[in-house]
Amino acid sequence: MNAARTLFAEHALLPTGWHQNVLLEWNALGELTLVQPDAKTSEPVATCAGPLLPGMPNLHSHAFQRAFAGLTEHRGPGAGQDSFWSWRELMYQFAGRISPAQLRDIATALYAEMLEAGYTSVCEFHYVHHEEDGKPYADDTTLSNCLIEAASSTGIGMTLLPVLYQSSGFGAKPPTEGQRRFVRQTDNMLQLLQRLKPLCEAQGMRLGLAPHSLRAVPPDALDRAIEGLTDLDPTAPIHIHIAEQTAEVDACLAWSGQRPVQWLLNHAPVDPRWCLVHATHMNAEETLRAASSGAIAGICPTTEANLGDGIFDATAWRAHGGRWGIGSDSHVCVNAAEELMQFEYSQRLGLRQRNVLASAQQPSVATAMTQEAVAGGGQACGRNVAGLQVGQRMDAVTLDAQHPVLAALPTPELRHSAHVFASHRQSAIHSVWVGGQLRVKSGQHDLRESSQRAFAQARRALLQSSP
């Protein structure tokens, strides 16, 4: 037994549920080689401070938007007219000014914050590619490398998803001035992927592709991009924004006579490689077909609430065996447990019921949600991060059993539930491991203070440069 790669948990949440006296061992690559419940050991090993949870994958992130969070919470001209679309115009102004150094500093602070909040992996949906005037950098990987460096320095696991973006609306409408930093032709995107693949592999990261949305990627470009990606890596993840807003559904119907998810299922090889981000507005047929495809529904509850998107029909999705995970998207909130709570509460408000996301097999809402979100998020990442089981990465979170809200509770289920529904959610996290490396100790990442200072400086400069 290698004590440096061993951990003992009095209670641990495994894919099969809560177990007692769990011994975990992992190899030099950070992969679990032993997960043994009811273990007895006479050798000294590190012991958890409280219940052990699987690390949560964050399946949807726009890192630069963390510096923009909270800056649009005021009413614009025309009462009642604020929407996703008015928010988007303000976001474009912000995206148009960010520098490589600022992106790196913002992402570094964000990823450290994610780790402290229970996320151990991130799918970075990365669409700011070029210089402020829209021209490519001399090194086309410049901004992608900023994100790779941020993930590497903090230790969070990464799936990098460069975004293909070509048009401003259905029917290949020309991009707007605010989208100039996003636009790439398909061949150019495939060349970027070829350059990024060895860079990601050298850091133990995964590379995929994100066709931004059906409105931003014309059909021929979507076909060519998926074909090229599959040639490069047949199992690479594919993420796409879809059916987030009712206006998008209406525009897709006007363009094609089909709803967005309907069109995608009819024209693209949607399978378990795919993550349908948001998928808020599906009808019954779309829900059945999409769930049956094996694709993941990427739910971003706090962002969807912040933008007024609507409520995802989780009951119908899960009834058809649909798999899902969570993301923090625009980062108005960076907290894995908060996203779970918001998802459950949205269902309660929509259905006027309680404990909606529990199941017959798992009556504890917090436990059921965590198990499903970790499994679905792991699939969306395209990495072995689907929970505490042999062959998966040793990505784990320990709760503090002595936290005031958790103390004296008699079972791990109740402590976990208190963490999600009754604590400050992040405050009960004690330790976080990624690939067997301890990245958060006593609730704090080593880079917290330095990264937060750099973040504040970057945001100050961006605000001072605003028109």
XYZ file of C-alpha atoms in Angstrom:
467
model
C 0.000 0.000 0.000
C 1.298 3.449 -1.006
C 0.125 5.723 1.823
C 0.559 8.790 -0.395
C -2.054 7.345 -2.781
C -4.503 6.038 -0.236
C -7.528 7.535 1.510
C -9.968 6.117 4.040
C -13.521 7.431 4.360
C -15.913 6.488 7.116
C -18.702 7.250 4.634
C -18.343 7.615 0.844
C -20.875 8.126 -1.937
C -20.176 5.531 -4.633
C -22.203 4.958 -7.831
C -24.131 2.283 -5.915
C -24.954 4.590 -3.008
C -23.516 5.390 0.410
C -21.039 2.910 1.891
C -19.129 2.706 5.160
C -15.390 2.342 5.825
C -14.307 2.810 2.234
C -10.630 2.419 1.342
C -9.500 4.091 -1.888
C -6.197 3.628 -3.664
C -4.975 5.155 -6.912
C -1.966 4.921 -9.182
C 0.602 7.477 -10.316
C -1.747 8.561 -13.119
C -4.452 9.460 -10.592
C -6.709 6.539 -11.578
C -8.522 4.601 -8.878
C -7.260 1.022 -8.557
C -9.202 0.065 -5.413
C -12.532 1.211 -3.979
C -13.295 -1.157 -1.116
C -16.266 -0.703 1.235
C -16.264 -2.312 4.686
C -12.478 -2.209 4.650
C -10.220 -2.884 7.591
C -6.673 -1.609 7.614
C -4.011 -1.616 10.274
C -1.695 0.655 8.320
C -1.777 4.426 8.840
C -3.660 6.112 6.015
C -5.107 9.584 5.461
C -8.668 9.794 6.772
C -11.435 12.069 5.519
C -12.764 14.854 7.740
C -16.321 13.880 6.848
C -18.448 12.312 4.116
C -16.602 11.753 0.821
C -18.375 12.778 -2.401
C -17.362 12.274 -6.023
C -15.971 15.422 -7.617
C -18.550 17.251 -9.714
C -17.850 17.866 -13.436
C -18.824 21.343 -14.632
C -20.026 20.646 -18.158
C -20.501 24.218 -19.394
C -18.278 27.240 -18.767
C -17.543 30.554 -20.474
C -14.609 31.565 -18.256
C -14.347 35.231 -19.269
C -17.953 35.855 -18.242
C -17.063 35.488 -14.558
C -15.698 39.032 -14.659
C -19.001 40.153 -16.222
C -21.249 38.451 -13.639
C -23.439 40.830 -11.661
C -22.916 43.764 -14.013
C -26.216 43.525 -15.907
C -28.670 43.387 -13.015
C -30.346 46.699 -13.797
C -33.290 47.512 -16.033
C -32.542 48.927 -19.446
C -34.658 51.318 -21.500
C -38.169 49.995 -21.993
C -39.620 48.377 -18.887
C -40.060 44.641 -19.191
C -37.935 44.338 -22.319
C -34.751 42.969 -20.750
C -34.028 39.444 -21.979
C -31.279 37.066 -22.984
C -30.905 39.049 -26.201
C -30.342 42.422 -24.505
C -27.932 40.744 -22.049
C -26.051 39.260 -25.008
C -25.331 42.672 -26.528
C -23.751 43.839 -23.266
C -21.741 40.607 -23.067
C -20.416 41.192 -26.606
C -19.053 44.580 -25.526
C -17.187 42.897 -22.696
C -15.878 40.066 -24.885
C -14.657 42.607 -27.423
C -12.115 44.129 -25.013
C -10.564 41.227 -23.111
C -6.823 40.628 -23.572
C -4.959 37.308 -23.403
C -3.422 38.165 -20.022
C -6.812 39.224 -18.665
C -8.437 36.011 -19.902
C -5.722 33.927 -18.243
C -6.051 35.786 -14.941
C -9.860 35.625 -14.927
C -9.848 31.911 -15.784
C -7.217 31.128 -13.137
C -9.254 32.792 -10.401
C -12.424 31.129 -11.673
C -10.927 27.636 -11.781
C -9.523 27.985 -8.258
C -12.972 29.155 -7.175
C -14.569 26.157 -8.909
C -12.306 23.746 -7.053
C -13.172 25.317 -3.721
C -16.842 24.969 -4.679
C -16.696 21.229 -5.397
C -16.091 21.167 -9.155
C -13.129 18.996 -10.176
C -13.469 19.176 -13.983
C -14.591 21.855 -16.405
C -15.784 21.809 -20.018
C -14.639 25.179 -21.351
C -16.930 26.329 -24.191
C -14.387 28.731 -25.651
C -15.493 31.174 -28.341
C -13.291 34.294 -28.040
C -10.560 33.382 -30.533
C -9.129 36.484 -32.205
C -7.702 39.933 -31.563
C -10.010 42.828 -30.748
C -10.286 43.805 -34.422
C -11.254 40.250 -35.363
C -7.924 39.368 -36.965
C -6.242 36.101 -35.896
C -3.352 36.261 -33.456
C 0.059 35.433 -34.932
C -0.210 32.257 -32.864
C -3.736 31.049 -33.444
C -3.700 29.073 -30.183
C -3.073 32.181 -28.058
C -6.384 32.414 -26.197
C -6.859 28.641 -26.009
C -3.435 28.421 -24.403
C -4.470 30.987 -21.784
C -7.217 28.601 -20.678
C -4.914 25.572 -20.765
C -2.416 27.463 -18.584
C -5.153 28.474 -16.119
C -6.399 24.900 -15.770
C -2.872 23.531 -15.423
C -1.850 26.029 -12.744
C -4.949 25.400 -10.612
C -5.070 21.642 -11.172
C -8.655 21.413 -12.388
C -9.381 18.784 -15.036
C -10.267 20.254 -18.424
C -12.160 19.430 -21.589
C -11.399 22.253 -24.031
C -14.195 22.934 -26.524
C -13.212 25.518 -29.149
C -16.367 27.067 -30.573
C -17.283 27.133 -34.249
C -19.179 30.369 -34.935
C -19.958 31.672 -38.417
C -23.300 33.458 -38.632
C -25.585 35.734 -36.629
C -28.803 33.881 -37.322
C -30.526 31.037 -39.126
C -30.007 31.018 -42.871
C -26.313 31.955 -42.641
C -26.920 35.618 -41.808
C -23.612 37.523 -41.762
C -21.985 37.887 -38.333
C -22.339 41.189 -36.527
C -19.546 43.499 -35.470
C -19.920 42.281 -31.885
C -19.168 38.720 -33.024
C -15.940 39.546 -34.862
C -13.674 37.825 -32.303
C -15.642 34.565 -32.533
C -15.812 33.836 -36.264
C -13.881 30.967 -37.863
C -14.246 29.093 -41.098
C -14.571 25.344 -40.798
C -11.183 24.391 -42.255
C -9.521 26.936 -40.001
C -11.247 25.395 -36.966
C -10.065 21.918 -37.920
C -6.516 23.245 -38.258
C -6.810 24.745 -34.772
C -7.988 21.412 -33.368
C -5.016 19.649 -34.937
C -2.668 22.108 -33.238
C -4.429 21.941 -29.888
C -4.708 18.158 -29.636
C -1.058 17.485 -28.657
C -1.071 20.507 -26.328
C -4.115 19.167 -24.477
C -2.792 15.618 -24.382
C 0.487 16.810 -22.872
C -1.519 18.286 -19.956
C -3.840 15.288 -19.524
C -6.750 17.319 -20.918
C -9.414 16.370 -23.451
C -10.186 18.220 -26.671
C -13.603 18.386 -28.298
C -15.640 20.788 -30.398
C -18.547 23.141 -29.758
C -20.642 24.140 -32.761
C -22.038 27.197 -31.003
C -25.684 26.774 -32.029
C -27.771 26.043 -35.102
C -28.223 29.759 -35.645
C -24.424 30.310 -35.648
C -23.305 27.275 -37.689
C -24.885 26.635 -41.123
C -25.734 23.019 -41.997
C -22.848 22.407 -44.382
C -20.340 23.776 -41.864
C -21.825 21.607 -39.114
C -21.500 18.483 -41.272
C -17.926 19.260 -42.263
C -16.848 20.126 -38.722
C -18.261 16.927 -37.221
C -16.695 14.862 -39.986
C -13.294 16.507 -39.450
C -13.472 16.144 -35.684
C -14.387 12.470 -36.004
C -11.407 11.898 -38.284
C -9.190 13.500 -35.634
C -10.773 11.687 -32.671
C -13.852 9.444 -33.130
C -14.807 9.750 -29.457
C -14.272 13.506 -28.996
C -17.089 15.342 -27.146
C -19.432 17.620 -29.112
C -21.358 20.330 -27.232
C -23.961 22.693 -28.678
C -26.273 25.401 -27.310
C -29.801 24.479 -28.352
C -33.426 25.487 -27.682
C -32.406 27.839 -24.892
C -34.878 30.585 -25.803
C -38.371 30.543 -27.277
C -37.243 33.176 -29.816
C -34.646 30.680 -31.037
C -37.326 28.009 -31.454
C -39.536 30.424 -33.418
C -36.650 31.492 -35.661
C -35.676 27.886 -36.365
C -39.280 27.048 -37.292
C -39.407 30.043 -39.644
C -36.116 28.968 -41.274
C -36.618 25.212 -41.572
C -40.140 24.297 -40.546
C -38.631 22.297 -37.687
C -37.856 22.987 -34.050
C -34.123 23.172 -33.112
C -33.768 19.799 -31.374
C -35.979 18.197 -34.021
C -33.785 19.616 -36.807
C -30.571 18.510 -35.095
C -31.805 14.946 -34.559
C -32.912 14.770 -38.204
C -29.662 16.102 -39.647
C -26.769 15.250 -37.299
C -25.417 11.983 -35.846
C -26.473 12.795 -32.278
C -25.231 10.082 -29.910
C -23.582 9.814 -26.450
C -20.708 12.063 -27.588
C -23.108 15.004 -27.652
C -24.094 17.429 -24.926
C -27.243 19.456 -25.649
C -26.640 22.566 -23.568
C -29.837 23.979 -22.031
C -32.354 22.169 -24.319
C -34.944 24.093 -22.330
C -37.712 24.224 -24.912
C -38.390 20.742 -26.287
C -41.749 19.196 -27.061
C -42.652 15.630 -26.086
C -41.344 14.046 -29.284
C -38.040 15.902 -29.103
C -37.607 14.932 -25.459
C -38.167 11.239 -26.205
C -35.849 11.188 -29.225
C -33.081 13.236 -27.617
C -33.122 11.183 -24.419
C -33.046 7.968 -26.459
C -29.990 9.167 -28.403
C -27.818 8.906 -25.292
C -26.868 12.594 -25.455
C -26.430 14.524 -22.211
C -28.697 17.442 -21.326
C -26.414 20.223 -20.067
C -28.414 22.040 -17.401
C -27.124 25.396 -16.105
C -29.764 26.291 -13.505
C -28.494 29.596 -12.098
C -27.646 31.012 -15.535
C -30.957 29.840 -17.001
C -32.738 31.540 -14.111
C -30.621 34.688 -14.417
C -31.369 34.999 -18.146
C -35.048 34.123 -17.854
C -34.699 31.122 -20.151
C -37.438 28.942 -18.718
C -37.604 25.618 -16.878
C -36.206 22.355 -18.259
C -38.709 19.484 -18.052
C -36.601 17.129 -15.958
C -39.493 14.799 -15.165
C -40.141 13.959 -18.822
C -36.419 13.743 -19.610
C -35.676 11.326 -16.786
C -38.819 9.272 -17.523
C -37.257 8.442 -20.900
C -33.913 7.519 -19.344
C -32.338 10.874 -20.216
C -28.961 11.628 -18.661
C -27.932 15.106 -17.487
C -25.210 17.127 -15.822
C -24.742 20.657 -14.519
C -22.699 23.653 -15.600
C -22.102 27.132 -14.239
C -22.178 28.728 -17.729
C -22.030 32.525 -17.201
C -20.804 32.091 -13.594
C -23.351 34.273 -11.869
C -22.878 31.503 -9.313
C -19.827 29.284 -8.910
C -21.007 26.535 -6.610
C -21.784 22.926 -7.506
C -24.266 22.389 -4.672
C -26.021 25.679 -5.468
C -26.647 24.516 -9.045
C -28.153 21.274 -7.753
C -30.385 23.158 -5.333
C -31.520 25.612 -8.006
C -32.308 22.738 -10.400
C -34.467 20.981 -7.811
C -36.164 24.247 -6.811
C -36.998 25.103 -10.434
C -38.764 21.758 -10.726
C -40.653 22.357 -7.472
C -41.821 25.769 -8.660
C -42.910 24.431 -12.036
C -44.731 21.375 -10.692
C -45.715 22.662 -7.231
C -44.271 19.490 -5.738
C -41.317 18.657 -3.492
C -38.382 16.246 -3.785
C -38.866 16.002 -7.547
C -35.382 14.788 -8.481
C -35.275 11.933 -6.003
C -35.979 8.458 -7.327
C -37.474 5.177 -6.185
C -33.953 3.794 -5.914
C -32.572 6.851 -4.133
C -35.081 8.821 -2.019
C -32.520 11.404 -0.885
C -32.727 14.313 -3.333
C -29.149 15.501 -2.778
C -27.737 12.003 -3.229
C -29.835 11.177 -6.305
C -28.942 14.482 -7.996
C -25.244 14.125 -7.237
C -25.060 10.587 -8.606
C -26.883 11.533 -11.817
C -24.996 14.805 -12.349
C -21.597 13.175 -11.825
C -22.377 10.322 -14.234
C -23.800 12.638 -16.889
C -21.104 15.254 -16.420
C -18.394 12.639 -16.742
C -19.866 11.494 -20.038
C -20.046 15.073 -21.312
C -16.396 15.667 -20.352
C -15.232 12.653 -22.351
C -12.909 11.868 -19.467
C -12.879 9.170 -16.783
C -14.469 11.351 -14.102
C -17.782 9.563 -13.580
C -17.513 8.843 -9.868
C -15.592 6.928 -7.229
C -15.044 3.586 -8.941
C -12.084 1.643 -10.258
C -10.794 2.994 -13.564
C -12.069 6.517 -12.943
C -9.977 9.469 -11.805
C -9.563 10.058 -8.091
C -11.644 13.257 -8.142
C -13.312 13.694 -4.768
C -14.677 16.201 -2.257
C -14.688 15.829 1.523
C -17.308 17.604 3.628
C -16.450 18.901 7.076
C -18.408 16.777 9.543
C -17.826 19.465 12.206
C -19.346 22.274 10.154
C -22.112 23.881 12.270
C -24.856 22.873 9.840
C -23.576 19.297 9.479
C -22.468 18.589 13.047
C -24.490 16.074 15.088
C -26.423 14.808 12.066
C -26.510 11.008 12.362
C -26.134 9.839 8.744
C -24.058 10.830 5.707
C -27.264 11.282 3.688
C -28.456 13.951 6.117
C -25.068 15.679 6.160
C -24.996 15.701 2.378
C -28.552 17.036 2.252
C -27.657 19.784 4.730
C -24.681 20.699 2.540
C -26.926 21.149 -0.519
C -30.053 22.608 1.066
C -29.137 24.137 4.429
C -25.523 25.364 4.521
C -23.839 28.124 2.592
C -23.105 25.140 0.349
C -19.466 25.950 -0.327
C -18.604 26.547 3.321
C -18.961 22.874 4.312
C -16.315 21.704 1.824
C -13.116 20.693 3.576
C -10.846 19.084 0.954
C -10.812 18.500 -2.806
C -8.726 15.991 -4.769
C -8.202 16.006 -8.534
C -6.506 12.971 -10.013
C -5.346 12.021 -6.543
C -3.720 15.428 -5.934
C -4.975 17.440 -2.971
C -5.936 20.801 -4.477
C -8.086 22.343 -1.719
C -7.093 22.098 1.952
C -9.358 23.268 4.776
C -11.600 24.870 2.174
C -8.919 26.946 0.444
C -6.946 26.653 -2.784
C -3.282 27.652 -2.680
C -3.855 30.252 -5.417
C -6.913 31.855 -3.842
C -5.376 35.146 -2.731
C -2.991 35.720 -5.645
C -5.569 34.760 -8.270
C -8.240 36.954 -6.724
C -5.907 39.962 -6.783
C -5.128 39.359 -10.463
C -8.835 38.872 -11.197
C -9.727 42.195 -9.562
C -7.033 43.983 -11.529
C -8.208 42.469 -14.818
C -11.822 43.384 -14.179
C -10.903 46.928 -13.131
C -8.994 47.422 -16.377
C -11.872 46.037 -18.442
C -14.384 48.336 -16.768
C -12.133 51.345 -17.226
C -11.873 50.588 -20.943
C -15.664 50.362 -21.386
C -17.207 52.898 -23.764
